[in-house]
Amino acid sequence: MAPLSKAGAALAALRARLEGEVLAPADAGYDEARLVFNAMIDRHPAVIAQCASEVDVIRAVRFARDLDLKIAVRGGGHSVAGMAVNDNGLVVDLRRMHRVTVHPGSASVRVEGGAVMSDLDRATQPHALATTGGRVSTTGVGGFVLGGGTGWLDRAFGLAVDNLLGVELVTADGTPLLATADENPELFWALHGGGGNFGIATALTLKLHELSEFSIALLMFLPERGPEAVRTYRDLLASAAPEVGGAVLYLTGPPAPFVPQHLVGTLLCGVLVTYAGGEDALRKLAQPLLALPHESEVVSAVPYADLQRMLDDPPGLRNYWSVEYVRALPDELVDVFCARAPSMPVPSSCRQVLFPQGGAIASGPAEYPVPFREAPWAVHPFGVWADPADDERALRWVRDVRADARPWSTGAVYLNFIGDEGRDRVVAGLGTEHLNRLARVKRQYDPDNVFRYNHNILPA
């Protein structure tokens, strides 16, 4: 850390030169700006640079390097490990940089680094275009894409990184550059799953796909009906087209019109079938599920951007998530998965989720460092609760769900779904065969490991 006199002068200069705003601990707005989605994270950076442009980002990075400050990068702030904020360092806050520019003629979109999914989806929807996004509207686009990117459209359109056309990046020495298949191609490869290890993504360009219709079937079952519902959904997906996706999720019955009042606040098993197509075709596809005894159903055409908001949780809750990717979904695993659900904190915003993969995920480019691609299913305990008194129970439930699935696990992991689970899990999320190559890219673009608030890749 630089002497206080130098630090004070540098901070004053940054305040004067930044188009955005600079916040220090004594400033109004600082405490609000340092908060992230996960209320379990309580960190106090020395400086928050709320950047409004790429030039601002360059100035912020050079400021931090001059003062030997640690750098964290905030896009959506959704990292469950709180990687968007640090103690006693600099936070490069991109939230003012959220512009989305759609290019219908080339079926592409340029998204600034602080945009969230709702910014992206609302911009592309009027053009009947979309790309794979997360499963909630508040996730940051940049971190989501660079970490791999799995969502409701991935079976149809591939992982988010499969749709990545270019990244505008500010490197660790404050240099702006472009990474594409033709320009800095090795860096471009590393950005397909390597996350924020190589620089700050000030903008990303993504491929778009036609999405003129979208519909969902959402059914709620009593928990004891869960095993039958899960098997039926599994069998339906086995022969379904890539346009069909969704999830099984145990959840607390929400106070929604489609949930009977006496079931609100109780444990339910929900089955969501998503379809990149029309309602009538979906109703036929979902008939095996509709034939089962269930408590409520919604089968309807829904704008994709509206689906993205259905499972949103407000910031300020406590979060702990994890995942296991499994090589199959036999009846035994179905039974184990369903038997674990009653230990989930209820009522809460926790969800015990089972996602299908396959389709365009499995057939996508094999060379990228996203080793979870080949697994047909993902078991995802998503812990979200309000009361600190529930911490121990919620963490134990997440870990138990993982342990239950481990006998069937491929060992791969999607790093965006986990917090700090140790070095072995980082390796599992990047792939042992890719790690040396990623480390060489890290050495070239960030030899001092400036960007370490991530699932970190050490320079070779």
Short mmCIF file of C-alpha atoms in Angstrom, two decimals:
data_model
loop_
_atom_site.label_atom_id
_atom_site.label_comp_id
_atom_site.label_asym_id
_atom_site.label_seq_id
_atom_site.Cartn_x
_atom_site.Cartn_y
_atom_site.Cartn_z
CA MET A 1 0.00 0.00 0.00
CA ALA A 2 1.31 3.45 -0.91
CA PRO A 3 2.03 6.14 1.73
CA LEU A 4 -1.07 8.04 2.84
CA SER A 5 0.03 11.27 1.17
CA LYS A 6 0.45 9.53 -2.19
CA ALA A 7 -2.81 7.63 -1.74
CA GLY A 8 -4.71 10.82 -0.91
CA ALA A 9 -3.35 12.64 -3.94
CA ALA A 10 -4.09 9.68 -6.21
CA LEU A 11 -7.65 9.41 -4.88
CA ALA A 12 -8.24 13.12 -5.46
CA ALA A 13 -6.93 12.77 -9.01
CA LEU A 14 -9.19 9.77 -9.65
CA ARG A 15 -12.22 11.68 -8.38
CA ALA A 16 -11.39 14.57 -10.70
CA ARG A 17 -10.80 12.44 -13.79
CA LEU A 18 -13.47 9.77 -13.55
CA GLU A 19 -16.66 10.35 -15.51
CA GLY A 20 -18.45 8.16 -12.99
CA GLU A 21 -18.33 8.47 -9.22
CA VAL A 22 -15.63 7.52 -6.72
CA LEU A 23 -16.69 6.43 -3.24
CA ALA A 24 -14.54 6.04 -0.13
CA PRO A 25 -15.75 4.79 3.28
CA ALA A 26 -16.69 8.24 4.56
CA ASP A 27 -18.76 9.13 1.47
CA ALA A 28 -22.54 9.09 1.26
CA GLY A 29 -23.67 6.07 -0.72
CA TYR A 30 -20.61 3.98 0.12
CA ASP A 31 -22.39 1.47 2.35
CA GLU A 32 -25.10 0.87 -0.23
CA ALA A 33 -22.56 0.55 -3.05
CA ARG A 34 -20.49 -2.10 -1.27
CA LEU A 35 -23.44 -4.46 -0.72
CA VAL A 36 -23.72 -7.48 -2.99
CA PHE A 37 -26.52 -9.95 -3.63
CA ASN A 38 -25.41 -12.39 -0.92
CA ALA A 39 -26.08 -10.92 2.55
CA MET A 40 -23.51 -13.29 4.07
CA ILE A 41 -20.80 -11.11 2.48
CA ASP A 42 -19.82 -7.99 4.45
CA ARG A 43 -16.66 -6.43 3.03
CA HIS A 44 -15.26 -2.91 3.12
CA PRO A 45 -13.22 -1.83 0.10
CA ALA A 46 -10.96 1.20 0.37
CA VAL A 47 -12.35 2.68 -2.87
CA ILE A 48 -15.31 1.96 -5.14
CA ALA A 49 -14.92 3.31 -8.68
CA GLN A 50 -18.36 3.48 -10.30
CA CYS A 51 -17.13 3.55 -13.88
CA ALA A 52 -19.16 5.04 -16.72
CA SER A 53 -16.91 4.11 -19.66
CA GLU A 54 -13.98 2.02 -20.76
CA VAL A 55 -11.72 5.03 -20.14
CA ASP A 56 -12.95 5.11 -16.54
CA VAL A 57 -12.07 1.42 -16.15
CA ILE A 58 -8.57 2.04 -17.51
CA ARG A 59 -8.05 4.92 -15.09
CA ALA A 60 -9.34 2.86 -12.16
CA VAL A 61 -7.06 -0.07 -12.92
CA ARG A 62 -4.00 2.18 -13.26
CA PHE A 63 -4.93 3.92 -9.98
CA ALA A 64 -5.04 0.56 -8.20
CA ARG A 65 -1.78 -0.64 -9.71
CA ASP A 66 0.01 2.58 -8.73
CA LEU A 67 -1.12 2.13 -5.12
CA ASP A 68 -0.74 -1.66 -5.05
CA LEU A 69 -4.42 -2.10 -4.26
CA LYS A 70 -6.24 -5.38 -4.74
CA ILE A 71 -8.91 -5.23 -7.48
CA ALA A 72 -12.37 -6.76 -7.46
CA VAL A 73 -14.77 -6.35 -10.39
CA ARG A 74 -18.50 -5.90 -9.97
CA GLY A 75 -20.96 -6.54 -12.75
CA GLY A 76 -24.21 -8.01 -11.43
CA GLY A 77 -22.76 -8.72 -7.97
CA HIS A 78 -24.32 -12.20 -7.99
CA SER A 79 -21.23 -14.25 -7.13
CA VAL A 80 -22.26 -16.45 -4.22
CA ALA A 81 -18.70 -16.16 -2.85
CA GLY A 82 -18.89 -12.36 -2.92
CA MET A 83 -16.13 -12.04 -5.50
CA ALA A 84 -17.47 -8.66 -6.61
CA VAL A 85 -16.15 -6.93 -3.48
CA ASN A 86 -13.03 -7.03 -1.32
CA ASP A 87 -11.61 -5.62 1.89
CA ASN A 88 -9.22 -2.64 1.73
CA GLY A 89 -8.89 -2.75 -2.05
CA LEU A 90 -10.51 -1.23 -5.14
CA VAL A 91 -13.86 -2.31 -6.54
CA VAL A 92 -14.31 -1.55 -10.23
CA ASP A 93 -18.10 -1.19 -10.31
CA LEU A 94 -19.47 -1.51 -13.86
CA ARG A 95 -23.15 -1.01 -13.12
CA ARG A 96 -23.31 2.35 -14.88
CA MET A 97 -22.13 0.60 -18.05
CA HIS A 98 -25.26 -1.35 -18.98
CA ARG A 99 -26.05 -0.35 -22.55
CA VAL A 100 -27.27 -3.11 -24.88
CA THR A 101 -27.09 -2.61 -28.65
CA VAL A 102 -28.91 -5.11 -30.86
CA HIS A 103 -27.78 -5.69 -34.46
CA PRO A 104 -30.67 -7.62 -36.04
CA GLY A 105 -29.02 -7.79 -39.44
CA SER A 106 -26.06 -9.75 -38.13
CA ALA A 107 -28.06 -11.49 -35.39
CA SER A 108 -25.71 -10.20 -32.72
CA VAL A 109 -25.78 -7.98 -29.67
CA ARG A 110 -23.17 -5.86 -27.89
CA VAL A 111 -23.63 -5.84 -24.12
CA GLU A 112 -21.70 -3.57 -21.78
CA GLY A 113 -20.01 -5.16 -18.79
CA GLY A 114 -22.42 -3.89 -16.15
CA ALA A 115 -25.61 -5.09 -17.84
CA VAL A 116 -27.79 -7.72 -16.22
CA MET A 117 -30.01 -10.32 -17.89
CA SER A 118 -33.10 -8.13 -17.89
CA ASP A 119 -31.18 -5.45 -19.82
CA LEU A 120 -30.18 -8.02 -22.44
CA ASP A 121 -33.50 -9.84 -22.73
CA ARG A 122 -35.67 -6.69 -22.87
CA ALA A 123 -33.48 -5.31 -25.66
CA THR A 124 -33.55 -8.43 -27.86
CA GLN A 125 -37.20 -9.40 -27.33
CA PRO A 126 -38.73 -6.75 -29.68
CA HIS A 127 -36.65 -8.26 -32.48
CA ALA A 128 -37.86 -11.83 -31.74
CA LEU A 129 -34.25 -12.71 -30.94
CA ALA A 130 -32.56 -14.14 -27.86
CA THR A 131 -29.41 -15.82 -26.62
CA THR A 132 -28.72 -18.13 -23.71
CA GLY A 133 -29.00 -16.22 -20.45
CA GLY A 134 -29.18 -17.14 -16.78
CA ARG A 135 -32.25 -18.35 -14.96
CA VAL A 136 -32.95 -15.06 -13.16
CA SER A 137 -33.13 -11.53 -14.52
CA THR A 138 -30.66 -9.93 -12.10
CA THR A 139 -27.57 -11.99 -12.98
CA GLY A 140 -24.74 -9.99 -14.52
CA VAL A 141 -24.18 -10.83 -18.18
CA GLY A 142 -20.38 -10.53 -18.10
CA GLY A 143 -19.62 -12.92 -15.26
CA PHE A 144 -22.32 -15.30 -16.42
CA VAL A 145 -20.97 -15.59 -19.96
CA LEU A 146 -17.26 -15.74 -19.12
CA GLY A 147 -17.93 -18.49 -16.58
CA GLY A 148 -19.63 -20.71 -19.17
CA GLY A 149 -23.27 -19.69 -19.01
CA THR A 150 -26.12 -22.20 -18.60
CA GLY A 151 -29.80 -21.21 -18.67
CA TRP A 152 -33.29 -21.96 -19.95
CA LEU A 153 -32.26 -21.78 -23.61
CA ASP A 154 -28.99 -23.72 -23.49
CA ARG A 155 -30.36 -26.99 -24.88
CA ALA A 156 -31.60 -25.06 -27.93
CA PHE A 157 -28.87 -22.43 -28.40
CA GLY A 158 -25.85 -23.83 -26.56
CA LEU A 159 -23.99 -22.48 -23.57
CA ALA A 160 -23.49 -18.73 -23.38
CA VAL A 161 -19.80 -19.11 -24.27
CA ASP A 162 -20.79 -21.00 -27.41
CA ASN A 163 -22.43 -17.75 -28.52
CA LEU A 164 -19.53 -15.46 -27.63
CA LEU A 165 -18.25 -13.50 -30.63
CA GLY A 166 -15.94 -10.99 -28.97
CA VAL A 167 -14.85 -9.42 -25.70
CA GLU A 168 -13.62 -5.87 -25.13
CA LEU A 169 -11.18 -6.21 -22.26
CA VAL A 170 -9.03 -4.00 -20.03
CA THR A 171 -5.97 -5.93 -18.91
CA ALA A 172 -4.04 -5.81 -15.65
CA ASP A 173 -1.78 -2.97 -16.83
CA GLY A 174 -4.74 -0.86 -17.96
CA THR A 175 -4.47 -1.72 -21.66
CA PRO A 176 -7.69 -2.04 -23.70
CA LEU A 177 -7.85 -4.81 -26.27
CA LEU A 178 -10.28 -6.90 -28.28
CA ALA A 179 -10.43 -10.68 -28.12
CA THR A 180 -12.10 -12.56 -30.98
CA ALA A 181 -11.49 -15.72 -32.96
CA ASP A 182 -9.13 -13.69 -35.19
CA GLU A 183 -7.67 -11.14 -32.76
CA ASN A 184 -5.92 -12.43 -29.64
CA PRO A 185 -7.41 -15.88 -30.29
CA GLU A 186 -5.67 -17.63 -27.38
CA LEU A 187 -7.10 -15.10 -24.95
CA PHE A 188 -10.48 -15.49 -26.63
CA TRP A 189 -10.31 -19.24 -26.03
CA ALA A 190 -9.47 -18.70 -22.36
CA LEU A 191 -12.47 -16.40 -21.93
CA HIS A 192 -14.74 -19.33 -22.78
CA GLY A 193 -14.99 -20.49 -19.17
CA GLY A 194 -11.94 -18.88 -17.56
CA GLY A 195 -14.03 -16.11 -15.99
CA GLY A 196 -12.58 -12.80 -14.88
CA ASN A 197 -9.00 -14.06 -14.59
CA PHE A 198 -7.61 -12.19 -17.59
CA GLY A 199 -9.04 -8.69 -17.38
CA ILE A 200 -12.18 -6.60 -17.01
CA ALA A 201 -14.78 -7.19 -19.71
CA THR A 202 -16.14 -3.76 -20.57
CA ALA A 203 -18.34 -5.20 -23.35
CA LEU A 204 -19.22 -8.55 -24.91
CA THR A 205 -20.66 -9.36 -28.33
CA LEU A 206 -22.98 -12.36 -28.47
CA LYS A 207 -24.70 -14.33 -31.20
CA LEU A 208 -28.50 -14.12 -31.26
CA HIS A 209 -31.07 -16.70 -32.35
CA GLU A 210 -34.63 -16.41 -33.56
CA LEU A 211 -37.15 -16.82 -30.75
CA SER A 212 -40.53 -15.84 -32.11
CA GLU A 213 -42.49 -18.01 -29.63
CA PHE A 214 -41.84 -19.22 -26.12
CA SER A 215 -44.08 -21.10 -23.72
CA ILE A 216 -43.98 -22.89 -20.38
CA ALA A 217 -45.79 -25.61 -18.49
CA LEU A 218 -45.50 -25.29 -14.71
CA LEU A 219 -47.05 -27.97 -12.52
CA MET A 220 -47.04 -28.21 -8.72
CA PHE A 221 -47.10 -31.62 -7.03
CA LEU A 222 -47.33 -32.66 -3.41
CA PRO A 223 -43.88 -33.77 -2.20
CA GLU A 224 -44.90 -37.43 -1.99
CA ARG A 225 -45.68 -37.30 -5.72
CA GLY A 226 -42.17 -36.03 -6.43
CA PRO A 227 -40.47 -39.30 -7.47
CA GLU A 228 -43.17 -40.08 -10.03
CA ALA A 229 -43.10 -36.52 -11.37
CA VAL A 230 -39.30 -36.52 -11.65
CA ARG A 231 -39.23 -39.86 -13.49
CA THR A 232 -41.93 -38.69 -15.88
CA TYR A 233 -40.03 -35.48 -16.59
CA ARG A 234 -36.79 -37.44 -17.06
CA ASP A 235 -38.44 -39.80 -19.55
CA LEU A 236 -40.06 -36.90 -21.39
CA LEU A 237 -36.68 -35.17 -21.80
CA ALA A 238 -35.00 -38.36 -23.02
CA SER A 239 -36.73 -38.07 -26.38
CA ALA A 240 -37.49 -34.34 -26.46
CA ALA A 241 -36.15 -31.92 -29.04
CA PRO A 242 -33.44 -29.46 -27.95
CA GLU A 243 -36.08 -26.72 -27.86
CA VAL A 244 -37.51 -28.38 -24.74
CA GLY A 245 -35.89 -27.67 -21.38
CA GLY A 246 -36.82 -26.63 -17.86
CA ALA A 247 -36.19 -28.08 -14.42
CA VAL A 248 -37.56 -29.95 -11.46
CA LEU A 249 -37.44 -27.88 -8.29
CA TYR A 250 -38.54 -28.52 -4.75
CA LEU A 251 -39.55 -25.16 -3.30
CA THR A 252 -41.71 -23.38 -0.77
CA GLY A 253 -45.14 -22.80 -2.28
CA PRO A 254 -45.17 -19.10 -3.26
CA PRO A 255 -48.13 -16.76 -2.70
CA ALA A 256 -49.03 -16.86 -6.39
CA PRO A 257 -52.41 -17.22 -8.15
CA PHE A 258 -51.48 -20.68 -9.44
CA VAL A 259 -50.75 -22.09 -5.94
CA PRO A 260 -53.75 -23.13 -3.79
CA GLN A 261 -53.88 -21.00 -0.65
CA HIS A 262 -53.56 -23.96 1.73
CA LEU A 263 -50.25 -24.94 0.08
CA VAL A 264 -48.60 -21.53 0.27
CA GLY A 265 -45.60 -21.76 2.60
CA THR A 266 -45.38 -25.56 2.37
CA LEU A 267 -42.94 -27.83 0.55
CA LEU A 268 -43.95 -28.56 -3.06
CA CYS A 269 -42.37 -30.29 -6.02
CA GLY A 270 -42.54 -28.10 -9.11
CA VAL A 271 -41.90 -29.25 -12.66
CA LEU A 272 -41.16 -26.54 -15.20
CA VAL A 273 -41.12 -27.43 -18.90
CA THR A 274 -39.81 -24.66 -21.15
CA TYR A 275 -40.29 -24.68 -24.90
CA ALA A 276 -38.90 -22.47 -27.63
CA GLY A 277 -42.18 -22.76 -29.50
CA GLY A 278 -45.95 -22.39 -29.17
CA GLU A 279 -48.38 -23.27 -26.39
CA ASP A 280 -50.38 -25.91 -28.29
CA ALA A 281 -47.30 -27.94 -29.15
CA LEU A 282 -46.05 -27.68 -25.58
CA ARG A 283 -49.34 -28.93 -24.18
CA LYS A 284 -48.98 -32.09 -26.27
CA LEU A 285 -45.36 -32.51 -25.20
CA ALA A 286 -46.25 -32.12 -21.53
CA GLN A 287 -49.21 -34.52 -21.62
CA PRO A 288 -47.46 -37.28 -19.60
CA LEU A 289 -46.93 -34.79 -16.77
CA LEU A 290 -50.39 -33.30 -17.06
CA ALA A 291 -51.83 -36.80 -16.69
CA LEU A 292 -50.30 -37.17 -13.22
CA PRO A 293 -52.23 -36.04 -10.13
CA HIS A 294 -51.10 -32.48 -9.47
CA GLU A 295 -52.21 -29.51 -7.38
CA SER A 296 -51.96 -26.75 -9.97
CA GLU A 297 -50.89 -26.12 -13.53
CA VAL A 298 -50.04 -23.27 -15.85
CA VAL A 299 -49.58 -23.94 -19.55
CA SER A 300 -49.15 -20.71 -21.43
CA ALA A 301 -47.23 -18.69 -23.95
CA VAL A 302 -44.92 -16.42 -21.96
CA PRO A 303 -42.40 -13.85 -23.18
CA TYR A 304 -38.95 -15.28 -22.50
CA ALA A 305 -37.91 -12.13 -20.63
CA ASP A 306 -40.86 -12.65 -18.27
CA LEU A 307 -39.83 -16.22 -17.51
CA GLN A 308 -36.43 -14.87 -16.56
CA ARG A 309 -38.09 -12.92 -13.72
CA MET A 310 -40.20 -15.78 -12.36
CA LEU A 311 -37.54 -17.14 -10.00
CA ASP A 312 -35.96 -13.83 -9.02
CA ASP A 313 -35.04 -13.37 -5.39
CA PRO A 314 -34.45 -9.94 -3.88
CA PRO A 315 -30.93 -8.97 -2.84
CA GLY A 316 -30.16 -8.96 0.86
CA LEU A 317 -30.89 -12.64 1.55
CA ARG A 318 -28.30 -15.19 2.65
CA ASN A 319 -26.98 -17.43 -0.13
CA TYR A 320 -25.06 -20.68 -0.39
CA TRP A 321 -25.20 -22.83 -3.52
CA SER A 322 -23.44 -25.79 -5.06
CA VAL A 323 -23.82 -28.37 -7.84
CA GLU A 324 -22.99 -31.89 -8.94
CA TYR A 325 -23.13 -32.93 -12.59
CA VAL A 326 -24.21 -36.55 -12.91
CA ARG A 327 -23.55 -39.12 -15.62
CA ALA A 328 -27.12 -40.51 -15.47
CA LEU A 329 -30.40 -40.12 -13.64
CA PRO A 330 -31.41 -43.65 -12.56
CA ASP A 331 -34.40 -44.35 -10.35
CA GLU A 332 -32.13 -44.74 -7.34
CA LEU A 333 -30.79 -41.19 -7.71
CA VAL A 334 -34.31 -39.87 -8.28
CA ASP A 335 -35.40 -41.45 -5.00
CA VAL A 336 -32.37 -40.12 -3.11
CA PHE A 337 -32.89 -36.63 -4.56
CA CYS A 338 -36.56 -36.53 -3.61
CA ALA A 339 -35.97 -37.97 -0.13
CA ARG A 340 -33.55 -35.14 0.68
CA ALA A 341 -36.06 -32.35 -0.06
CA PRO A 342 -37.83 -32.36 3.34
CA SER A 343 -34.56 -31.28 5.00
CA MET A 344 -34.57 -28.04 2.99
CA PRO A 345 -35.45 -24.96 5.06
CA VAL A 346 -39.17 -24.27 4.57
CA PRO A 347 -40.54 -21.66 4.32
CA SER A 348 -37.62 -19.98 2.56
CA SER A 349 -36.43 -19.08 -0.93
CA CYS A 350 -34.31 -22.25 -1.10
CA ARG A 351 -34.76 -24.53 -4.08
CA GLN A 352 -33.54 -28.05 -4.69
CA VAL A 353 -33.13 -28.13 -8.45
CA LEU A 354 -32.52 -30.71 -11.14
CA PHE A 355 -31.61 -29.38 -14.60
CA PRO A 356 -31.47 -31.33 -17.87
CA GLN A 357 -28.55 -30.82 -20.22
CA GLY A 358 -27.98 -32.48 -23.60
CA GLY A 359 -29.07 -30.93 -26.88
CA ALA A 360 -26.87 -28.08 -28.07
CA ILE A 361 -24.91 -28.15 -24.79
CA ALA A 362 -23.56 -31.63 -25.49
CA SER A 363 -23.02 -31.00 -29.22
CA GLY A 364 -21.24 -27.68 -28.71
CA PRO A 365 -17.51 -27.01 -29.17
CA ALA A 366 -15.52 -29.51 -27.10
CA GLU A 367 -12.33 -27.43 -26.97
CA TYR A 368 -13.49 -24.84 -24.44
CA PRO A 369 -12.69 -25.13 -20.69
CA VAL A 370 -16.27 -26.02 -19.65
CA PRO A 371 -15.96 -29.70 -18.63
CA PHE A 372 -19.54 -30.01 -17.34
CA ARG A 373 -20.82 -29.96 -20.95
CA GLU A 374 -21.14 -33.73 -21.39
CA ALA A 375 -23.20 -34.52 -18.27
CA PRO A 376 -26.90 -35.15 -19.00
CA TRP A 377 -28.18 -33.75 -15.68
CA ALA A 378 -27.17 -31.29 -12.96
CA VAL A 379 -28.19 -31.49 -9.30
CA HIS A 380 -28.22 -27.94 -7.93
CA PRO A 381 -29.05 -27.12 -4.30
CA PHE A 382 -29.73 -23.38 -4.31
CA GLY A 383 -29.77 -22.09 -0.75
CA VAL A 384 -31.41 -18.68 -0.20
CA TRP A 385 -32.79 -17.73 3.23
CA ALA A 386 -33.30 -14.71 5.45
CA ASP A 387 -32.56 -15.66 9.06
CA PRO A 388 -28.93 -16.14 10.20
CA ALA A 389 -30.28 -18.68 12.67
CA ASP A 390 -30.92 -20.96 9.68
CA ASP A 391 -27.29 -20.81 8.47
CA GLU A 392 -26.19 -24.16 9.85
CA ARG A 393 -29.30 -25.96 8.64
CA ALA A 394 -29.15 -24.46 5.16
CA LEU A 395 -25.44 -25.13 4.65
CA ARG A 396 -25.83 -28.71 5.86
CA TRP A 397 -28.74 -29.27 3.44
CA VAL A 398 -26.71 -27.97 0.47
CA ARG A 399 -23.77 -30.20 1.38
CA ASP A 400 -26.04 -33.21 1.91
CA VAL A 401 -27.64 -32.79 -1.52
CA ARG A 402 -24.16 -32.77 -3.06
CA ALA A 403 -23.10 -35.81 -1.05
CA ASP A 404 -26.22 -37.70 -2.11
CA ALA A 405 -25.45 -37.12 -5.80
CA ARG A 406 -21.71 -37.75 -5.58
CA PRO A 407 -21.85 -41.51 -6.36
CA TRP A 408 -23.19 -40.57 -9.81
CA SER A 409 -21.07 -37.44 -10.30
CA THR A 410 -18.89 -36.87 -13.35
CA GLY A 411 -16.62 -34.74 -11.15
CA ALA A 412 -17.06 -31.69 -13.39
CA VAL A 413 -18.51 -28.47 -12.05
CA TYR A 414 -19.94 -25.17 -13.34
CA LEU A 415 -17.99 -22.59 -11.37
CA ASN A 416 -20.74 -19.96 -11.52
CA PHE A 417 -22.84 -22.28 -9.35
CA ILE A 418 -20.40 -22.55 -6.44
CA GLY A 419 -18.60 -20.41 -3.88
CA ASP A 420 -15.19 -21.14 -2.42
CA GLU A 421 -15.06 -24.94 -2.30
CA GLY A 422 -11.30 -25.35 -2.54
CA ARG A 423 -8.67 -25.69 -5.24
CA ASP A 424 -9.77 -29.13 -6.40
CA ARG A 425 -13.19 -27.81 -7.36
CA VAL A 426 -11.63 -24.96 -9.36
CA VAL A 427 -9.60 -27.54 -11.27
CA ALA A 428 -12.76 -29.60 -11.78
CA GLY A 429 -14.52 -26.52 -13.13
CA LEU A 430 -11.84 -25.75 -15.71
CA GLY A 431 -10.66 -29.23 -16.61
CA THR A 432 -7.25 -30.67 -15.77
CA GLU A 433 -6.40 -30.93 -19.45
CA HIS A 434 -7.04 -27.19 -19.93
CA LEU A 435 -5.42 -25.82 -16.80
CA ASN A 436 -1.83 -25.54 -18.05
CA ARG A 437 -2.98 -23.72 -21.17
CA LEU A 438 -5.11 -21.34 -19.10
CA ALA A 439 -2.18 -20.69 -16.77
CA ARG A 440 -0.01 -19.69 -19.72
CA VAL A 441 -2.67 -17.22 -20.90
CA LYS A 442 -2.89 -15.89 -17.35
CA ARG A 443 0.89 -15.38 -17.29
CA GLN A 444 0.75 -13.42 -20.54
CA TYR A 445 -2.10 -11.07 -19.58
CA ASP A 446 -1.97 -10.99 -15.76
CA PRO A 447 1.44 -12.24 -14.57
CA ASP A 448 1.01 -10.64 -11.13
CA ASN A 449 -2.40 -12.22 -10.57
CA VAL A 450 -4.01 -8.81 -10.16
CA PHE A 451 -7.42 -10.29 -11.00
CA ARG A 452 -7.64 -12.86 -8.23
CA TYR A 453 -11.17 -12.26 -6.93
CA ASN A 454 -12.56 -15.13 -8.97
CA HIS A 455 -12.17 -18.88 -9.23
CA ASN A 456 -8.51 -18.18 -9.61
CA ILE A 457 -6.09 -19.43 -12.23
CA LEU A 458 -2.49 -19.01 -11.10
CA PRO A 459 -0.01 -17.72 -13.71
CA ALA A 460 2.21 -20.53 -15.01
#
